[in-house]
mmCIF file of C-alpha atoms and ligand atoms in Angstrom:
data_model
loop_
_atom_site.group_PDB
_atom_site.id
_atom_site.type_symbol
_atom_site.label_atom_id
_atom_site.label_comp_id
_atom_site.label_asym_id
_atom_site.label_seq_id
_atom_site.Cartn_x
_atom_site.Cartn_y
_atom_site.Cartn_z
ATOM 1 C CA UNK A 1 164.678 -98.657 3.765
ATOM 2 C CA UNK A 2 164.442 -102.251 4.795
ATOM 3 C CA UNK A 3 161.334 -104.301 4.176
ATOM 4 C CA UNK A 4 159.703 -104.743 7.538
ATOM 5 C CA UNK A 5 157.873 -107.980 8.259
ATOM 6 C CA UNK A 6 154.247 -108.493 7.420
ATOM 7 C CA UNK A 7 151.881 -111.376 7.034
ATOM 8 C CA UNK A 8 150.888 -112.861 3.706
ATOM 9 C CA UNK A 9 147.664 -111.036 2.825
ATOM 10 C CA UNK A 10 146.113 -114.101 1.217
ATOM 11 C CA UNK A 11 146.708 -116.169 4.344
ATOM 12 C CA UNK A 12 145.133 -113.382 6.407
ATOM 13 C CA UNK A 13 142.035 -113.545 4.245
ATOM 14 C CA UNK A 14 142.706 -110.268 2.497
ATOM 15 C CA UNK A 15 141.749 -109.611 -1.054
ATOM 16 C CA UNK A 16 145.007 -109.846 -2.886
ATOM 17 C CA UNK A 17 145.855 -108.028 -6.059
ATOM 18 C CA UNK A 18 145.440 -111.180 -8.093
ATOM 19 C CA UNK A 19 141.901 -111.678 -6.792
ATOM 20 C CA UNK A 20 141.041 -108.102 -7.567
ATOM 21 C CA UNK A 21 142.300 -108.325 -11.114
ATOM 22 C CA UNK A 22 140.423 -111.585 -11.571
ATOM 23 C CA UNK A 23 137.059 -110.064 -10.769
ATOM 24 C CA UNK A 24 137.749 -106.589 -12.008
ATOM 25 C CA UNK A 25 134.843 -104.689 -12.013
ATOM 26 C CA UNK A 26 134.034 -101.269 -12.145
ATOM 27 C CA UNK A 27 130.392 -101.762 -11.827
ATOM 28 C CA UNK A 28 129.995 -105.532 -11.782
ATOM 29 C CA UNK A 29 128.500 -107.517 -8.937
ATOM 30 C CA UNK A 30 130.434 -108.288 -5.783
ATOM 31 C CA UNK A 31 132.078 -111.690 -5.773
ATOM 32 C CA UNK A 32 131.062 -112.880 -2.304
ATOM 33 C CA UNK A 33 133.921 -115.396 -2.257
ATOM 34 C CA UNK A 34 136.221 -112.450 -1.655
ATOM 35 C CA UNK A 35 134.388 -111.373 1.469
ATOM 36 C CA UNK A 36 136.186 -113.080 4.320
ATOM 37 C CA UNK A 37 134.436 -112.471 7.602
ATOM 38 C CA UNK A 38 136.731 -114.730 9.622
ATOM 39 C CA UNK A 39 139.695 -112.378 9.368
ATOM 40 C CA UNK A 40 139.737 -108.685 10.222
ATOM 41 C CA UNK A 41 139.980 -106.113 7.454
ATOM 42 C CA UNK A 42 141.548 -102.661 7.543
ATOM 43 C CA UNK A 43 138.431 -101.029 6.098
ATOM 44 C CA UNK A 44 136.128 -102.643 8.668
ATOM 45 C CA UNK A 45 138.472 -101.880 11.606
ATOM 46 C CA UNK A 46 138.569 -98.266 10.436
ATOM 47 C CA UNK A 47 134.780 -98.263 10.242
ATOM 48 C CA UNK A 48 134.616 -99.610 13.818
ATOM 49 C CA UNK A 49 136.942 -96.825 15.018
ATOM 50 C CA UNK A 50 134.651 -94.273 13.379
ATOM 51 C CA UNK A 51 131.636 -95.748 15.181
ATOM 52 C CA UNK A 52 130.220 -97.400 12.032
ATOM 53 C CA UNK A 53 128.154 -100.573 11.837
ATOM 54 C CA UNK A 54 129.869 -102.253 8.873
ATOM 55 C CA UNK A 55 132.203 -104.430 10.911
ATOM 56 C CA UNK A 56 132.316 -107.843 12.589
ATOM 57 C CA UNK A 57 133.388 -109.151 15.993
ATOM 58 C CA UNK A 58 136.742 -110.124 14.496
ATOM 59 C CA UNK A 59 137.361 -106.482 13.500
ATOM 60 C CA UNK A 60 136.181 -105.089 16.836
ATOM 61 C CA UNK A 61 138.556 -107.444 18.668
ATOM 62 C CA UNK A 62 141.505 -105.856 16.831
ATOM 63 C CA UNK A 63 140.187 -102.373 17.561
ATOM 64 C CA UNK A 64 139.764 -103.231 21.256
ATOM 65 C CA UNK A 65 143.350 -104.486 21.427
ATOM 66 C CA UNK A 66 144.576 -101.296 19.722
ATOM 67 C CA UNK A 67 142.580 -99.145 22.131
ATOM 68 C CA UNK A 68 144.311 -100.864 25.030
ATOM 69 C CA UNK A 69 147.634 -99.712 23.602
ATOM 70 C CA UNK A 70 146.404 -96.212 22.743
ATOM 71 C CA UNK A 71 143.006 -95.216 24.188
ATOM 72 C CA UNK A 72 142.833 -92.023 22.112
ATOM 73 C CA UNK A 73 142.632 -93.830 18.769
ATOM 74 C CA UNK A 74 138.914 -93.120 18.301
ATOM 75 C CA UNK A 75 139.543 -89.385 18.731
ATOM 76 C CA UNK A 76 142.534 -89.556 16.378
ATOM 77 C CA UNK A 77 140.585 -91.464 13.695
ATOM 78 C CA UNK A 78 137.661 -89.019 13.784
ATOM 79 C CA UNK A 79 140.154 -86.139 13.724
ATOM 80 C CA UNK A 80 141.807 -87.643 10.627
ATOM 81 C CA UNK A 81 138.489 -88.131 8.831
ATOM 82 C CA UNK A 82 137.558 -84.510 9.556
ATOM 83 C CA UNK A 83 140.923 -83.446 8.109
ATOM 84 C CA UNK A 84 140.239 -85.340 4.871
ATOM 85 C CA UNK A 85 136.830 -83.705 4.514
ATOM 86 C CA UNK A 86 138.348 -80.237 5.213
ATOM 87 C CA UNK A 87 140.839 -80.877 2.426
ATOM 88 C CA UNK A 88 138.085 -81.868 -0.015
ATOM 89 C CA UNK A 89 136.065 -78.786 0.914
ATOM 90 C CA UNK A 90 139.105 -76.538 0.530
ATOM 91 C CA UNK A 91 140.021 -77.992 -2.862
ATOM 92 C CA UNK A 92 136.460 -77.966 -4.245
ATOM 93 C CA UNK A 93 135.430 -74.604 -2.829
ATOM 94 C CA UNK A 94 138.592 -72.494 -2.659
ATOM 95 C CA UNK A 95 140.802 -73.980 -5.386
ATOM 96 C CA UNK A 96 138.062 -74.998 -7.831
ATOM 97 C CA UNK A 97 139.114 -78.628 -8.302
ATOM 98 C CA UNK A 98 136.224 -80.546 -9.841
ATOM 99 C CA UNK A 99 137.639 -84.088 -10.151
ATOM 100 C CA UNK A 100 138.492 -86.227 -7.127
ATOM 101 C CA UNK A 101 140.144 -89.623 -7.108
ATOM 102 C CA UNK A 102 139.699 -90.991 -3.590
ATOM 103 C CA UNK A 103 142.062 -93.943 -3.381
ATOM 104 C CA UNK A 104 141.564 -96.451 -0.550
ATOM 105 C CA UNK A 105 138.326 -94.680 0.167
ATOM 106 C CA UNK A 106 137.122 -97.060 2.881
ATOM 107 C CA UNK A 107 133.562 -97.796 3.958
ATOM 108 C CA UNK A 108 131.032 -94.964 3.800
ATOM 109 C CA UNK A 109 131.376 -92.578 6.750
ATOM 110 C CA UNK A 110 128.963 -89.872 7.969
ATOM 111 C CA UNK A 111 130.562 -87.471 5.438
ATOM 112 C CA UNK A 112 132.175 -88.686 2.244
ATOM 113 C CA UNK A 113 134.199 -87.073 -0.516
ATOM 114 C CA UNK A 114 131.347 -86.826 -3.044
ATOM 115 C CA UNK A 115 129.003 -85.207 -0.513
ATOM 116 C CA UNK A 116 131.538 -82.564 0.497
ATOM 117 C CA UNK A 117 132.829 -81.883 -3.033
ATOM 118 C CA UNK A 118 129.365 -81.823 -4.638
ATOM 119 C CA UNK A 119 128.042 -79.485 -1.952
ATOM 120 C CA UNK A 120 130.634 -76.974 -3.172
ATOM 121 C CA UNK A 121 130.183 -77.899 -6.841
ATOM 122 C CA UNK A 122 127.281 -80.182 -7.837
ATOM 123 C CA UNK A 123 129.137 -81.090 -11.045
ATOM 124 C CA UNK A 124 132.263 -82.303 -9.267
ATOM 125 C CA UNK A 125 133.181 -85.856 -10.293
ATOM 126 C CA UNK A 126 134.336 -88.303 -7.640
ATOM 127 C CA UNK A 127 135.768 -91.762 -8.229
ATOM 128 C CA UNK A 128 136.308 -93.966 -5.211
ATOM 129 C CA UNK A 129 138.817 -96.802 -5.344
ATOM 130 C CA UNK A 130 139.354 -99.642 -2.892
ATOM 131 C CA UNK A 131 140.368 -103.286 -2.973
ATOM 132 C CA UNK A 132 138.113 -104.397 -0.128
ATOM 133 C CA UNK A 133 135.027 -106.260 -1.413
ATOM 134 C CA UNK A 134 132.808 -104.885 1.336
ATOM 135 C CA UNK A 135 133.792 -101.333 0.401
ATOM 136 C CA UNK A 136 133.013 -102.213 -3.202
ATOM 137 C CA UNK A 137 129.565 -103.490 -2.272
ATOM 138 C CA UNK A 138 128.705 -100.545 -0.026
ATOM 139 C CA UNK A 139 130.208 -98.046 -2.442
ATOM 140 C CA UNK A 140 127.900 -99.224 -5.178
ATOM 141 C CA UNK A 141 124.867 -99.139 -2.903
ATOM 142 C CA UNK A 142 125.667 -95.647 -1.629
ATOM 143 C CA UNK A 143 126.457 -94.200 -5.012
ATOM 144 C CA UNK A 144 123.947 -95.951 -7.227
ATOM 145 C CA UNK A 145 121.891 -92.904 -8.134
ATOM 146 C CA UNK A 146 124.557 -90.242 -8.511
ATOM 147 C CA UNK A 147 125.788 -89.724 -12.076
ATOM 148 C CA UNK A 148 128.937 -87.937 -10.983
ATOM 149 C CA UNK A 149 130.141 -90.555 -8.521
ATOM 150 C CA UNK A 150 131.787 -93.840 -9.445
ATOM 151 C CA UNK A 151 133.621 -96.736 -7.869
ATOM 152 C CA UNK A 152 136.601 -98.775 -9.066
ATOM 153 C CA UNK A 153 137.588 -102.033 -7.415
ATOM 154 C CA UNK A 154 141.346 -101.928 -7.763
ATOM 155 C CA UNK A 155 144.734 -102.296 -6.136
ATOM 156 C CA UNK A 156 146.360 -98.933 -5.498
ATOM 157 C CA UNK A 157 149.875 -100.359 -5.751
ATOM 158 C CA UNK A 158 149.467 -100.675 -9.546
ATOM 159 C CA UNK A 159 148.893 -97.068 -10.629
ATOM 160 C CA UNK A 160 149.037 -97.566 -14.410
ATOM 161 C CA UNK A 161 146.480 -100.386 -14.317
ATOM 162 C CA UNK A 162 144.284 -98.480 -11.881
ATOM 163 C CA UNK A 163 144.252 -95.274 -13.924
ATOM 164 C CA UNK A 164 143.332 -97.242 -17.050
ATOM 165 C CA UNK A 165 140.247 -98.825 -15.466
ATOM 166 C CA UNK A 166 137.025 -97.756 -17.199
ATOM 167 C CA UNK A 167 135.498 -96.100 -14.102
ATOM 168 C CA UNK A 168 138.547 -93.862 -13.904
ATOM 169 C CA UNK A 169 139.596 -93.428 -17.529
ATOM 170 C CA UNK A 170 136.039 -92.497 -18.579
ATOM 171 C CA UNK A 171 135.341 -90.090 -15.751
ATOM 172 C CA UNK A 172 138.617 -88.478 -14.734
ATOM 173 C CA UNK A 173 140.316 -86.251 -17.304
ATOM 174 C CA UNK A 174 143.999 -86.501 -16.465
ATOM 175 C CA UNK A 175 144.833 -83.601 -18.778
ATOM 176 C CA UNK A 176 143.117 -81.288 -16.271
ATOM 177 C CA UNK A 177 143.830 -80.756 -12.533
ATOM 178 C CA UNK A 178 142.691 -83.561 -10.271
ATOM 179 C CA UNK A 179 142.723 -84.035 -6.499
ATOM 180 C CA UNK A 180 144.209 -87.420 -5.659
ATOM 181 C CA UNK A 181 143.473 -88.499 -2.092
ATOM 182 C CA UNK A 182 145.557 -91.085 -0.265
ATOM 183 C CA UNK A 183 143.966 -90.932 3.191
ATOM 184 C CA UNK A 184 145.756 -93.407 5.482
ATOM 185 C CA UNK A 185 146.423 -95.785 2.578
ATOM 186 C CA UNK A 186 150.158 -95.799 1.903
ATOM 187 C CA UNK A 187 150.810 -97.148 5.404
ATOM 188 C CA UNK A 188 149.318 -100.348 3.966
ATOM 189 C CA UNK A 189 151.960 -100.501 1.255
ATOM 190 C CA UNK A 190 155.080 -102.315 2.481
ATOM 191 C CA UNK A 191 158.596 -101.055 1.788
ATOM 192 C CA UNK A 192 158.910 -104.005 -0.613
ATOM 193 C CA UNK A 193 155.959 -102.664 -2.626
ATOM 194 C CA UNK A 194 157.781 -99.320 -2.765
ATOM 195 C CA UNK A 195 155.212 -96.741 -1.660
ATOM 196 C CA UNK A 196 157.424 -93.879 -2.896
ATOM 197 C CA UNK A 197 157.549 -95.362 -6.387
ATOM 198 C CA UNK A 198 153.771 -95.863 -6.285
ATOM 199 C CA UNK A 199 153.193 -92.203 -5.340
ATOM 200 C CA UNK A 200 155.735 -90.983 -7.899
ATOM 201 C CA UNK A 201 153.808 -92.851 -10.629
ATOM 202 C CA UNK A 202 150.561 -91.159 -9.592
ATOM 203 C CA UNK A 203 152.166 -87.717 -9.429
ATOM 204 C CA UNK A 204 153.748 -88.211 -12.865
ATOM 205 C CA UNK A 205 150.308 -89.020 -14.338
ATOM 206 C CA UNK A 206 148.680 -85.828 -12.976
ATOM 207 C CA UNK A 207 148.351 -82.528 -14.838
ATOM 208 C CA UNK A 208 150.078 -79.414 -13.457
ATOM 209 C CA UNK A 209 147.822 -77.709 -10.927
ATOM 210 C CA UNK A 210 146.716 -81.075 -9.503
ATOM 211 C CA UNK A 211 146.793 -81.756 -5.777
ATOM 212 C CA UNK A 212 147.638 -84.801 -3.687
ATOM 213 C CA UNK A 213 146.405 -85.218 -0.118
ATOM 214 C CA UNK A 214 148.367 -87.787 1.842
ATOM 215 C CA UNK A 215 148.087 -88.916 5.441
ATOM 216 C CA UNK A 216 150.166 -91.668 6.993
ATOM 217 C CA UNK A 217 150.770 -93.380 10.325
ATOM 218 C CA UNK A 218 153.707 -91.573 11.943
ATOM 219 C CA UNK A 219 156.526 -92.837 14.107
ATOM 220 C CA UNK A 220 157.415 -89.649 16.030
ATOM 221 C CA UNK A 221 160.850 -89.007 17.499
ATOM 222 C CA UNK A 222 159.566 -88.514 21.056
ATOM 223 C CA UNK A 223 160.286 -91.736 22.940
ATOM 224 C CA UNK A 224 156.823 -92.167 24.482
ATOM 225 C CA UNK A 225 154.987 -91.751 21.148
ATOM 226 C CA UNK A 226 157.577 -93.869 19.315
ATOM 227 C CA UNK A 227 157.001 -96.700 21.758
ATOM 228 C CA UNK A 228 153.219 -96.566 21.250
ATOM 229 C CA UNK A 229 153.767 -96.499 17.474
ATOM 230 C CA UNK A 230 155.997 -99.588 17.711
ATOM 231 C CA UNK A 231 153.423 -101.471 19.790
ATOM 232 C CA UNK A 232 150.581 -100.569 17.430
ATOM 233 C CA UNK A 233 152.627 -101.518 14.379
ATOM 234 C CA UNK A 234 153.383 -104.912 15.925
ATOM 235 C CA UNK A 235 149.693 -105.444 16.652
ATOM 236 C CA UNK A 236 148.568 -104.386 13.167
ATOM 237 C CA UNK A 237 151.118 -106.561 11.411
ATOM 238 C CA UNK A 238 150.134 -109.547 13.542
ATOM 239 C CA UNK A 239 146.376 -109.064 13.147
ATOM 240 C CA UNK A 240 145.971 -107.370 9.779
ATOM 241 C CA UNK A 241 149.239 -108.203 8.028
ATOM 242 C CA UNK A 242 149.706 -104.537 7.216
ATOM 243 C CA UNK A 243 150.158 -101.129 8.877
ATOM 244 C CA UNK A 244 153.634 -99.642 8.786
ATOM 245 C CA UNK A 245 154.478 -96.476 10.719
ATOM 246 C CA UNK A 246 157.009 -94.217 8.994
ATOM 247 C CA UNK A 247 159.056 -91.234 10.159
ATOM 248 C CA UNK A 248 158.593 -87.639 9.031
ATOM 249 C CA UNK A 249 161.315 -87.856 6.399
ATOM 250 C CA UNK A 250 159.810 -90.972 4.811
ATOM 251 C CA UNK A 251 156.328 -89.432 4.778
ATOM 252 C CA UNK A 252 157.627 -86.150 3.337
ATOM 253 C CA UNK A 253 159.220 -88.090 0.467
ATOM 254 C CA UNK A 254 155.756 -89.345 -0.562
ATOM 255 C CA UNK A 255 155.083 -85.781 -1.792
ATOM 256 C CA UNK A 256 158.042 -85.768 -4.217
ATOM 257 C CA UNK A 257 157.152 -83.947 -7.436
ATOM 258 C CA UNK A 258 154.739 -81.635 -5.596
ATOM 259 C CA UNK A 259 155.104 -78.540 -3.425
ATOM 260 C CA UNK A 260 153.668 -79.104 0.034
ATOM 261 C CA UNK A 261 151.175 -76.318 0.688
ATOM 262 C CA UNK A 262 150.704 -74.402 3.951
ATOM 263 C CA UNK A 263 150.567 -75.357 6.778
ATOM 264 C CA UNK A 264 152.920 -78.191 5.754
ATOM 265 C CA UNK A 265 153.033 -81.747 7.024
ATOM 266 C CA UNK A 266 151.170 -81.593 10.335
ATOM 267 C CA UNK A 267 149.009 -83.496 12.764
ATOM 268 C CA UNK A 268 145.437 -83.616 11.415
ATOM 269 C CA UNK A 269 144.194 -81.224 14.091
ATOM 270 C CA UNK A 270 146.814 -78.625 13.076
ATOM 271 C CA UNK A 271 145.965 -78.572 9.348
ATOM 272 C CA UNK A 272 143.727 -75.560 8.859
ATOM 273 C CA UNK A 273 141.427 -76.296 11.802
ATOM 274 C CA UNK A 274 137.862 -75.035 11.500
ATOM 275 C CA UNK A 275 138.209 -72.912 14.621
ATOM 276 C CA UNK A 276 140.124 -72.504 17.868
ATOM 277 C CA UNK A 277 141.107 -75.719 19.641
ATOM 278 C CA UNK A 278 138.594 -76.268 22.430
ATOM 279 C CA UNK A 279 140.178 -79.430 23.839
ATOM 280 C CA UNK A 280 143.786 -80.436 24.266
ATOM 281 C CA UNK A 281 145.111 -83.146 21.968
ATOM 282 C CA UNK A 282 145.316 -86.777 23.073
ATOM 283 C CA UNK A 283 148.634 -88.651 22.570
ATOM 284 C CA UNK A 284 147.214 -90.766 19.697
ATOM 285 C CA UNK A 285 146.834 -87.604 17.595
ATOM 286 C CA UNK A 286 150.637 -87.536 17.282
ATOM 287 C CA UNK A 287 150.630 -90.843 15.430
ATOM 288 C CA UNK A 288 149.545 -89.551 12.037
ATOM 289 C CA UNK A 289 150.873 -86.846 9.714
ATOM 290 C CA UNK A 290 148.823 -85.136 7.002
ATOM 291 C CA UNK A 291 149.615 -82.834 4.135
ATOM 292 C CA UNK A 292 148.542 -81.510 0.764
ATOM 293 C CA UNK A 293 150.921 -81.108 -2.175
ATOM 294 C CA UNK A 294 150.409 -79.173 -5.408
ATOM 295 C CA UNK A 295 151.985 -80.311 -8.659
ATOM 296 C CA UNK A 296 153.585 -77.189 -10.192
HETATM 297 C C1 SAM B 1 142.654 -96.773 7.004
HETATM 298 S S1 SAM B 1 141.480 -96.928 5.715
HETATM 299 C C2 SAM B 1 141.294 -95.209 5.224
HETATM 300 C C3 SAM B 1 139.963 -94.891 4.580
HETATM 301 C C4 SAM B 1 139.823 -93.467 4.040
HETATM 302 N N1 SAM B 1 140.810 -93.211 3.005
HETATM 303 C C5 SAM B 1 139.974 -92.420 5.113
HETATM 304 O O1 SAM B 1 141.039 -91.815 5.187
HETATM 305 O O2 SAM B 1 139.035 -92.177 5.866
HETATM 306 C C6 SAM B 1 142.521 -97.561 4.396
HETATM 307 C C7 SAM B 1 141.741 -98.033 3.181
HETATM 308 O O3 SAM B 1 142.675 -98.342 2.150
HETATM 309 C C8 SAM B 1 142.264 -99.529 1.516
HETATM 310 N N2 SAM B 1 143.466 -100.167 0.928
HETATM 311 C C9 SAM B 1 144.556 -100.638 1.582
HETATM 312 N N3 SAM B 1 145.430 -101.156 0.709
HETATM 313 C C10 SAM B 1 144.880 -101.019 -0.530
HETATM 314 C C11 SAM B 1 145.312 -101.391 -1.831
HETATM 315 N N4 SAM B 1 146.468 -102.010 -2.058
HETATM 316 N N5 SAM B 1 144.513 -101.070 -2.869
HETATM 317 C C12 SAM B 1 143.312 -100.445 -2.672
HETATM 318 N N6 SAM B 1 142.854 -100.096 -1.459
HETATM 319 C C13 SAM B 1 143.628 -100.366 -0.390
HETATM 320 C C14 SAM B 1 141.628 -100.364 2.619
HETATM 321 O O4 SAM B 1 140.751 -101.355 2.113
HETATM 322 C C15 SAM B 1 140.913 -99.290 3.433
HETATM 323 O O5 SAM B 1 139.604 -99.101 2.981
#
């Protein structure tokens, strides 16, 4: 795989790994110097797509440009979020997983991992991880009074460091099965940062019987969808400095070391839907693949 172009995250106003390490903090106060409101952020653009209020004009401008390329992106983003919550419910309720590591958790949405998991099992432990300072700030506010829910401000591309952080090491028992969520995160890891190596390190650290849930921007083979994917990727790299679409084979390889469970790597809407499909899919729903793998 070649390293596709991106924009220097520091220049874009992103929190870089070095910044994150410098202010590490599992529970410490937000360093406002890291909050750059002049440049768009992935977490805030995602929030805008989900209809949230934690975003700025600069984020909404990127979302508007993306919607011009693919008007169904709001539907596809909501569809993806619903998939992630179905996975959490399935793992907490049906499989009995009681520890969740939600990596690149994003800004709080109408339903979040701890709400879904703790509805099934009030003792379920959830640790959220993100490197966006606004997510850090909101995560702490949202979770302040829940003993089983924690937040780690960390860079997901450094698994060993991340897993050793106090919020994770103290609350997640890696000798027992864990659900590790990577919802639309690895698309923000460039080929040069080796997303497959990153995932392999996480999988190696998990106990047998653990699950990984991974979703990723997809570059489908069909020409029309592939063209939209290429246009969106160009836009994201220009505006956000990140956002790589990958093909099915590349996304499948992110599950190495696990067995992909039924129904396989699918569009979000096709992964164990809650009921019969009442509306036909919009083209944007072809631009993401989702799956769940079990470590044997
Ligand atoms: C597209 S959002 C997805 C949010 C949520 N996982 C979901 O699926 O609804 C991607 C999230 O990953 C976070 N992220 C991207 N790169 C990261 C990194 N290197 N370390 C930690 N978080 C990262 C972003 O800040 C953002 O909140």
